[in-house]
PDB file of C-alpha atoms and ligand atoms in Angstrom:
ATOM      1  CA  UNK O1444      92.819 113.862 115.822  1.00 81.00           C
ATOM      2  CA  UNK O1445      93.310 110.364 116.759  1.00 85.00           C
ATOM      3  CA  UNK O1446      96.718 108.738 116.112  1.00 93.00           C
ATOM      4  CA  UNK O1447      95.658 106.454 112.991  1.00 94.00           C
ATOM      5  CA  UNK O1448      94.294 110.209 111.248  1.00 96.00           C
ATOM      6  CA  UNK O1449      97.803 111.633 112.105  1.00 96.00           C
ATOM      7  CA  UNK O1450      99.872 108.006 110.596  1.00 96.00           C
ATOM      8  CA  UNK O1451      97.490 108.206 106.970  1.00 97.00           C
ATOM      9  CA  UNK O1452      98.613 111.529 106.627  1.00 95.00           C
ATOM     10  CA  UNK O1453     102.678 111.182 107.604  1.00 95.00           C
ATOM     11  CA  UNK O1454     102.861 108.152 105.370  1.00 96.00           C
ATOM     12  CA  UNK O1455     105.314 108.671 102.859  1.00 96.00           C
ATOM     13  CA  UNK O1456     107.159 106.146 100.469  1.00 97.00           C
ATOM     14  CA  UNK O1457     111.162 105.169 101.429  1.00 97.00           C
ATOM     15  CA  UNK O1458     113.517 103.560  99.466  1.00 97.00           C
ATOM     16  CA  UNK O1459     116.200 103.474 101.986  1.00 97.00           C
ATOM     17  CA  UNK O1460     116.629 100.966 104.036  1.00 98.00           C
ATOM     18  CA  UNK O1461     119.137 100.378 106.994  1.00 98.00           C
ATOM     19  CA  UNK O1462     120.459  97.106 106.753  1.00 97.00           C
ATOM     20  CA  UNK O1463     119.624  94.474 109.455  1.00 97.00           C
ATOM     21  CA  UNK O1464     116.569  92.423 109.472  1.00 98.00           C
ATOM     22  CA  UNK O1465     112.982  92.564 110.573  1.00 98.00           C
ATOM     23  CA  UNK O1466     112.516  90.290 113.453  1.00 98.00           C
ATOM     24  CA  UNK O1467     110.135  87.614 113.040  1.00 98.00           C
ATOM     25  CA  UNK O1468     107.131  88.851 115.088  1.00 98.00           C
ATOM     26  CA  UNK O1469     107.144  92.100 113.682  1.00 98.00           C
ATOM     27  CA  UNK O1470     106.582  90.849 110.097  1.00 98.00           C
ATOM     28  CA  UNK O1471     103.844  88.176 111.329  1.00 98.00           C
ATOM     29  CA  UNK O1472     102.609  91.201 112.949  1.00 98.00           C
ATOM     30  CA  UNK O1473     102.292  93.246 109.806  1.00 98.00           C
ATOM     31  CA  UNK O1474     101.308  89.891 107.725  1.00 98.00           C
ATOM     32  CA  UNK O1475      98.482  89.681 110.328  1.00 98.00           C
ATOM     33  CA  UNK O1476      97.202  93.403 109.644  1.00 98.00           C
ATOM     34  CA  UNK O1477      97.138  92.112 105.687  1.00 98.00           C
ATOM     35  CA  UNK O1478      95.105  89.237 106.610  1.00 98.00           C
ATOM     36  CA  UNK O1479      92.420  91.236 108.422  1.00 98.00           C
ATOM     37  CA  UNK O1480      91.775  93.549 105.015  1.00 98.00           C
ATOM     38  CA  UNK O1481      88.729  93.128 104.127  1.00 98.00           C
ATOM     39  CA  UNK O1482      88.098  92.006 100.721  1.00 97.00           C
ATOM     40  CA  UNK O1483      85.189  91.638  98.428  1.00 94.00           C
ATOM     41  CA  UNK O1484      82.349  89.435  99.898  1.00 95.00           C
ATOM     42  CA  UNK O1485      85.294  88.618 102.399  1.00 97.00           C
ATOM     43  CA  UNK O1486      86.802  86.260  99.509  1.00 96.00           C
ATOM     44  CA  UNK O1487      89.885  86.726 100.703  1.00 98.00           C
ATOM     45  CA  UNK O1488      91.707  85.797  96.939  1.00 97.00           C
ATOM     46  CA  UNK O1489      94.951  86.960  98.074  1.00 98.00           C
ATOM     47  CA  UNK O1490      98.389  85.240  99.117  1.00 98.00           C
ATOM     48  CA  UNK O1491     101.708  86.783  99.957  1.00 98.00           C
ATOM     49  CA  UNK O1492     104.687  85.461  99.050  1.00 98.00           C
ATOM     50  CA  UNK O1493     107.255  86.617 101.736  1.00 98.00           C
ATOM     51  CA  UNK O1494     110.671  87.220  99.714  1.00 98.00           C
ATOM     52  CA  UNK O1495     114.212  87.692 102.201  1.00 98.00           C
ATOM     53  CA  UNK O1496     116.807  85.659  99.956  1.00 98.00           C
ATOM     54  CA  UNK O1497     119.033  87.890  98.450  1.00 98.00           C
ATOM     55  CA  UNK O1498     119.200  86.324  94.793  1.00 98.00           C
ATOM     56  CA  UNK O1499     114.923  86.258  95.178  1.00 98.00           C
ATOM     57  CA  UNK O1500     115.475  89.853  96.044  1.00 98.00           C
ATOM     58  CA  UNK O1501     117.970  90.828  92.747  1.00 98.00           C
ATOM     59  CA  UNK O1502     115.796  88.375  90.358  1.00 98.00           C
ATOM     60  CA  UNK O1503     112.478  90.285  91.582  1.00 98.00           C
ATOM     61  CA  UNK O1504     113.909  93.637  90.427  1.00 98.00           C
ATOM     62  CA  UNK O1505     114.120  92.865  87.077  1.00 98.00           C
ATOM     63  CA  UNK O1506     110.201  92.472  86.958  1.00 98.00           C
ATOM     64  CA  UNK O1507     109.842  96.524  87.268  1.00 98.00           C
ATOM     65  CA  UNK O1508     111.068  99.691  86.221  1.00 98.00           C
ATOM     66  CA  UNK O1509     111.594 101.172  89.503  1.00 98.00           C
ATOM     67  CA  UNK O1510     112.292  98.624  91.884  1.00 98.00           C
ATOM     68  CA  UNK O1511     115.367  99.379  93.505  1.00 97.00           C
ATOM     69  CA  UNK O1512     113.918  99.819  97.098  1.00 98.00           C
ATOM     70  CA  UNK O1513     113.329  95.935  97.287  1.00 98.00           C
ATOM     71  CA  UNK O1514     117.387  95.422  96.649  1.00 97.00           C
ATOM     72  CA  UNK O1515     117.918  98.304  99.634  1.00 96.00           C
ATOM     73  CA  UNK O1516     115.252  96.416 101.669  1.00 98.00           C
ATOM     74  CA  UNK O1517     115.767  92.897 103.713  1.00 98.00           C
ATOM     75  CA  UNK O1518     112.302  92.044 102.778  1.00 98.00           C
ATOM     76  CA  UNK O1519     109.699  92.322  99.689  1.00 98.00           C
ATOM     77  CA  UNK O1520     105.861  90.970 100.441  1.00 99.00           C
ATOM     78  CA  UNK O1521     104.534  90.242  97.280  1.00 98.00           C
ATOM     79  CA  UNK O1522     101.434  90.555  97.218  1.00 98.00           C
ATOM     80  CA  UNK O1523      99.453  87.738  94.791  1.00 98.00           C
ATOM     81  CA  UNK O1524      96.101  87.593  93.337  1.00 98.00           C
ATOM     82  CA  UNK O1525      94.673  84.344  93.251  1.00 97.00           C
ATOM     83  CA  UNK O1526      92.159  83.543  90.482  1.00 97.00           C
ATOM     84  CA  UNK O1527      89.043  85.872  90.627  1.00 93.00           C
ATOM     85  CA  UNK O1528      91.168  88.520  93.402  1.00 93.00           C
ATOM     86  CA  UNK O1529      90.496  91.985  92.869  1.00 93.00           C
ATOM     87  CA  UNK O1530      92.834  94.660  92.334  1.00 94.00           C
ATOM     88  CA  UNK O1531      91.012  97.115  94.546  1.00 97.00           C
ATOM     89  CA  UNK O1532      91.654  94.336  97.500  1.00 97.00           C
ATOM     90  CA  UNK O1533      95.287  94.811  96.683  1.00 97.00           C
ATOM     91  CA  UNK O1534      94.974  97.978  97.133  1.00 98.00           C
ATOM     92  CA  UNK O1535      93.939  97.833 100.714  1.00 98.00           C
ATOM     93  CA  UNK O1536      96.256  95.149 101.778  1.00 98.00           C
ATOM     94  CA  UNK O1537      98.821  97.674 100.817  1.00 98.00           C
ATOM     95  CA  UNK O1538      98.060 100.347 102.415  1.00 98.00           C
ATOM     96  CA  UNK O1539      97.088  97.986 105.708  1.00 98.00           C
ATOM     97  CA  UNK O1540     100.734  96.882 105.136  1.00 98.00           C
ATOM     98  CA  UNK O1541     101.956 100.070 105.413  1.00 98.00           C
ATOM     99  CA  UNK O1542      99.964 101.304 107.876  1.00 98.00           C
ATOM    100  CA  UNK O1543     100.710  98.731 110.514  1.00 98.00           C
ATOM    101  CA  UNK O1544     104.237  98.695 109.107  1.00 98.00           C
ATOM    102  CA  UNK O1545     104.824 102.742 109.957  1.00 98.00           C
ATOM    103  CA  UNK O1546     102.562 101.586 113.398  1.00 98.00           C
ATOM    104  CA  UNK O1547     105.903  98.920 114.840  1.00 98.00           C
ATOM    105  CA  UNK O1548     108.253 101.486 113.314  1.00 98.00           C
ATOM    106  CA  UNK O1549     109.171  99.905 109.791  1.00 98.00           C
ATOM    107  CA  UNK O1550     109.085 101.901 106.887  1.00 98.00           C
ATOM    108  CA  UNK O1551     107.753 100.423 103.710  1.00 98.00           C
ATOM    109  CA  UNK O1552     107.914 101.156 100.068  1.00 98.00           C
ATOM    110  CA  UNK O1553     104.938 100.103  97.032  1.00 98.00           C
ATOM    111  CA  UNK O1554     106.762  98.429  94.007  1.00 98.00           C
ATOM    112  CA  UNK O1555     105.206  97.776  90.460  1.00 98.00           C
ATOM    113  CA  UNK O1556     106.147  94.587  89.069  1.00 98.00           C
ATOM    114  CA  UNK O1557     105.339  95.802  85.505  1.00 98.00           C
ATOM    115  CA  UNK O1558     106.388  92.290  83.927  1.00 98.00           C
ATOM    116  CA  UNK O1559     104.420  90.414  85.856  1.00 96.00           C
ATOM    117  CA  UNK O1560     105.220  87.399  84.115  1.00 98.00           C
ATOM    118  CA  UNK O1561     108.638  87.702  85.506  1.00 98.00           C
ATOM    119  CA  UNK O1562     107.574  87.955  88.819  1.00 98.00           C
ATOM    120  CA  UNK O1563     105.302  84.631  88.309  1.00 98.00           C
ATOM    121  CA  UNK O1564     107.994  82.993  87.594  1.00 98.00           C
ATOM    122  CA  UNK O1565     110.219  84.121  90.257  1.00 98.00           C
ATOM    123  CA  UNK O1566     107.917  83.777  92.752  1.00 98.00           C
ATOM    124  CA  UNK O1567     106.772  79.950  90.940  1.00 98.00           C
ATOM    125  CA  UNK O1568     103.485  81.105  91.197  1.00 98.00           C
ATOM    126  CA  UNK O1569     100.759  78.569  89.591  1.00 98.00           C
ATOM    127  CA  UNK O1570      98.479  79.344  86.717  1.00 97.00           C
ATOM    128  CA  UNK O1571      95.694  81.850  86.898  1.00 97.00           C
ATOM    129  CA  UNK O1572      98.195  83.807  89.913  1.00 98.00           C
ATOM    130  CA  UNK O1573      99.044  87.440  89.072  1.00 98.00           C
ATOM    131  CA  UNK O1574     101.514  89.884  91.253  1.00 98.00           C
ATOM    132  CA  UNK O1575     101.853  92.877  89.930  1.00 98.00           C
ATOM    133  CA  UNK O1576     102.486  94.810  93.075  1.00 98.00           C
ATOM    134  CA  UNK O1577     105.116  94.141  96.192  1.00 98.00           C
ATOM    135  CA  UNK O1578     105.945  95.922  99.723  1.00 99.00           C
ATOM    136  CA  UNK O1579     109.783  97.009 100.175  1.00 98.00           C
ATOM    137  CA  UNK O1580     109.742  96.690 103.787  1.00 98.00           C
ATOM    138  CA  UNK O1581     112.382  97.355 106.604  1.00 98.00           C
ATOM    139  CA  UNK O1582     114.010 100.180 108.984  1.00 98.00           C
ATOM    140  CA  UNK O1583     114.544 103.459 107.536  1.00 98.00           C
ATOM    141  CA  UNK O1584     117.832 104.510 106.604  1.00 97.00           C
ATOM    142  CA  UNK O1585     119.019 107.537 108.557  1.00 93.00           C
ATOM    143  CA  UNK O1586     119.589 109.123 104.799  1.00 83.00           C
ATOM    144  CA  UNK O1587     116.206 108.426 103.955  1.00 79.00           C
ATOM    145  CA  UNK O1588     114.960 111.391 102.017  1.00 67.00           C
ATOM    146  CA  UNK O1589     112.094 113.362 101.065  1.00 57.00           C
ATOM    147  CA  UNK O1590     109.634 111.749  98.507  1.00 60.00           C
ATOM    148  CA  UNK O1591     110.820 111.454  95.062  1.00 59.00           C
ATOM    149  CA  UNK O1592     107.273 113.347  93.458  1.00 64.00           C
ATOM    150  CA  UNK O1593     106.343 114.895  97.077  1.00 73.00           C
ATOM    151  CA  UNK O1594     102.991 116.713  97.809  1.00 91.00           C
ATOM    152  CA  UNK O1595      99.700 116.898  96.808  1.00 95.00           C
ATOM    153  CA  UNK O1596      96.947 118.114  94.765  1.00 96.00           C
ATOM    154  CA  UNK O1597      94.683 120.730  96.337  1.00 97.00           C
ATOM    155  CA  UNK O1598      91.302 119.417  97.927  1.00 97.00           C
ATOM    156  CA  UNK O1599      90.085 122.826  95.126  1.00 96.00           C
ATOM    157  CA  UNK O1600      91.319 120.835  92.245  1.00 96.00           C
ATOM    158  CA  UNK O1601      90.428 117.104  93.507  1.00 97.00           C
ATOM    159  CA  UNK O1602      87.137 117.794  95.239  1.00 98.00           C
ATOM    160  CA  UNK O1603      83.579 118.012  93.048  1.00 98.00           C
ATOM    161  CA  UNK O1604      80.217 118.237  94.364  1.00 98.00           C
ATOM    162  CA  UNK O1605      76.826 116.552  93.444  1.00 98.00           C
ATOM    163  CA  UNK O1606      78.488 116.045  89.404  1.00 97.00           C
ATOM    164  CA  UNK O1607      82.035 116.708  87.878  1.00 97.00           C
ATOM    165  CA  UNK O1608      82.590 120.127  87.529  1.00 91.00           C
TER     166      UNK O1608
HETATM  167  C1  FMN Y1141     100.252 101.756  93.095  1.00 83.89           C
HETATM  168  C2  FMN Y1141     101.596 102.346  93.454  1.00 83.89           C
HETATM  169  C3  FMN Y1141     102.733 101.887  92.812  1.00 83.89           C
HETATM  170  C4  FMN Y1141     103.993 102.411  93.146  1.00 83.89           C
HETATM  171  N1  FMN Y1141     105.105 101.900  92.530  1.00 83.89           N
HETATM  172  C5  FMN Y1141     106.326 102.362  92.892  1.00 83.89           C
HETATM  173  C6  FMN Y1141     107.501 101.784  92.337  1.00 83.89           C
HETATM  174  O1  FMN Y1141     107.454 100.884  91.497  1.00 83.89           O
HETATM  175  N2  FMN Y1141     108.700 102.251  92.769  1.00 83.89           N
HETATM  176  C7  FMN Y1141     108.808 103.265  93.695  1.00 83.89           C
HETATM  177  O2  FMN Y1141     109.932 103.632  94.034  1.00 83.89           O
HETATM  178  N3  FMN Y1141     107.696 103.840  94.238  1.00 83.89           N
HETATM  179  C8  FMN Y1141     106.464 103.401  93.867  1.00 83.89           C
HETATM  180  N4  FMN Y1141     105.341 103.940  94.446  1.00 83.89           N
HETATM  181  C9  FMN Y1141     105.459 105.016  95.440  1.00 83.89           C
HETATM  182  C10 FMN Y1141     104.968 106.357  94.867  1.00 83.89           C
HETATM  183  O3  FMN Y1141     105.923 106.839  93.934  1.00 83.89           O
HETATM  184  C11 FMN Y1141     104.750 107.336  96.036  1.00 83.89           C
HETATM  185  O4  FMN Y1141     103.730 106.834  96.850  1.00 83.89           O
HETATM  186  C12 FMN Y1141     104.348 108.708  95.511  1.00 83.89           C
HETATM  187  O5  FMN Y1141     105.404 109.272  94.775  1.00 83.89           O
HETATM  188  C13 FMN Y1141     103.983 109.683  96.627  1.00 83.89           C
HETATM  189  O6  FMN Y1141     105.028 109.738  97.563  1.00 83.89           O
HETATM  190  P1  FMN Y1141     104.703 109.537  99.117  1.00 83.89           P
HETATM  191  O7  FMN Y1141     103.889 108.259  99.212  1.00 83.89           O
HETATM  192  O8  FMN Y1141     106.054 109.381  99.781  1.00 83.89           O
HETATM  193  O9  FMN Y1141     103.965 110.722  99.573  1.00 83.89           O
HETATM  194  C14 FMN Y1141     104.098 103.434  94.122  1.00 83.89           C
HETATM  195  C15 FMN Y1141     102.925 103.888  94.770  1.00 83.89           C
HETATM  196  C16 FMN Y1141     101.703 103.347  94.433  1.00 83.89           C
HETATM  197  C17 FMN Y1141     100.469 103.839  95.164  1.00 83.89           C
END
């Protein structure tokens, strides 16, 4: 199996964080694996808003329920959909994120921003400019646990052939 098989299956959430922060060309590099995500008809409606100021950090909390890995990590990506984005796209520039995050040896976390119109506002985005979802991003605490809901699903009870069975 090649190494990228073996990284898609380690990948686990962390909301632990050492702190110290992530040198500058390892978070271009990991902005640079969001840019290449494809995205529908290569529109590319996407922006991320890069977020290391502590007060940006503690004001950004408050737009989800379960957001305490951004405060634990030194940096959030938010990730923004500019008018006409996709979710789906989001989607894959997460997981990109993470991917090439766990790649450079950064551990990352997926945050809902379930009041989104917090996190407009905190991030000053413009009208028609949604983020609903952010990467808690940064070097994995020692303590750094096993995942809070951990497993899976069986392939039995996930899998259906030719119709829904
Ligand atoms: C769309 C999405 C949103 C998530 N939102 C949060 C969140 O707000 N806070 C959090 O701590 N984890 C969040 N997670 C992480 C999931 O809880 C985690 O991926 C899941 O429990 C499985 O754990 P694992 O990825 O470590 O295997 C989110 C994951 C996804 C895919």
């Amino acid at each position: 199996m090649s190494d990228t098989y073996e990284s898609i299956l380690k990948l686990r959430a962390i909301r632990d964080f050492e702190d110290r922060p992530i040198p500058e060309e390892q978070l271009e590099a990991v902005l640079k694996a969001a840019q290449w995500t494809g995205s529908s008809k290569n529109r590319q409606n996407w922006a991320f808003v890069v977020v290391d100021d502590a007060r940006q950090k503690d004001r950004l909390t408050k737009a989800g329920d379960f957001t305490t890995p951004i405060a634990h990590a030194p940096v959030a990506i938010c990730l923004v959909e500019e008018p006409e984005g996709y979710e789906f796209d989001t989607g894959r520039l997460a997981q990109n994120i993470m991917l090439a995050a766990d790649a450079i040896g950064l551990a990352t976390c997926p945050i809902t921003l379930h009041r989104d119109e917090i996190a407009a506002d905190v991030l000053k985005l413009p009208e028609g400019r949604r983020c609903r979802y952010a990467i808690a991003i940064g070097y994995a605490a020692p303590t750094a646990g096993a995942a809070r809901f951990g497993g899976r699903k069986s392939l039995n009870e996930l899998v259906h052939r030719n119709h829904y069975s």
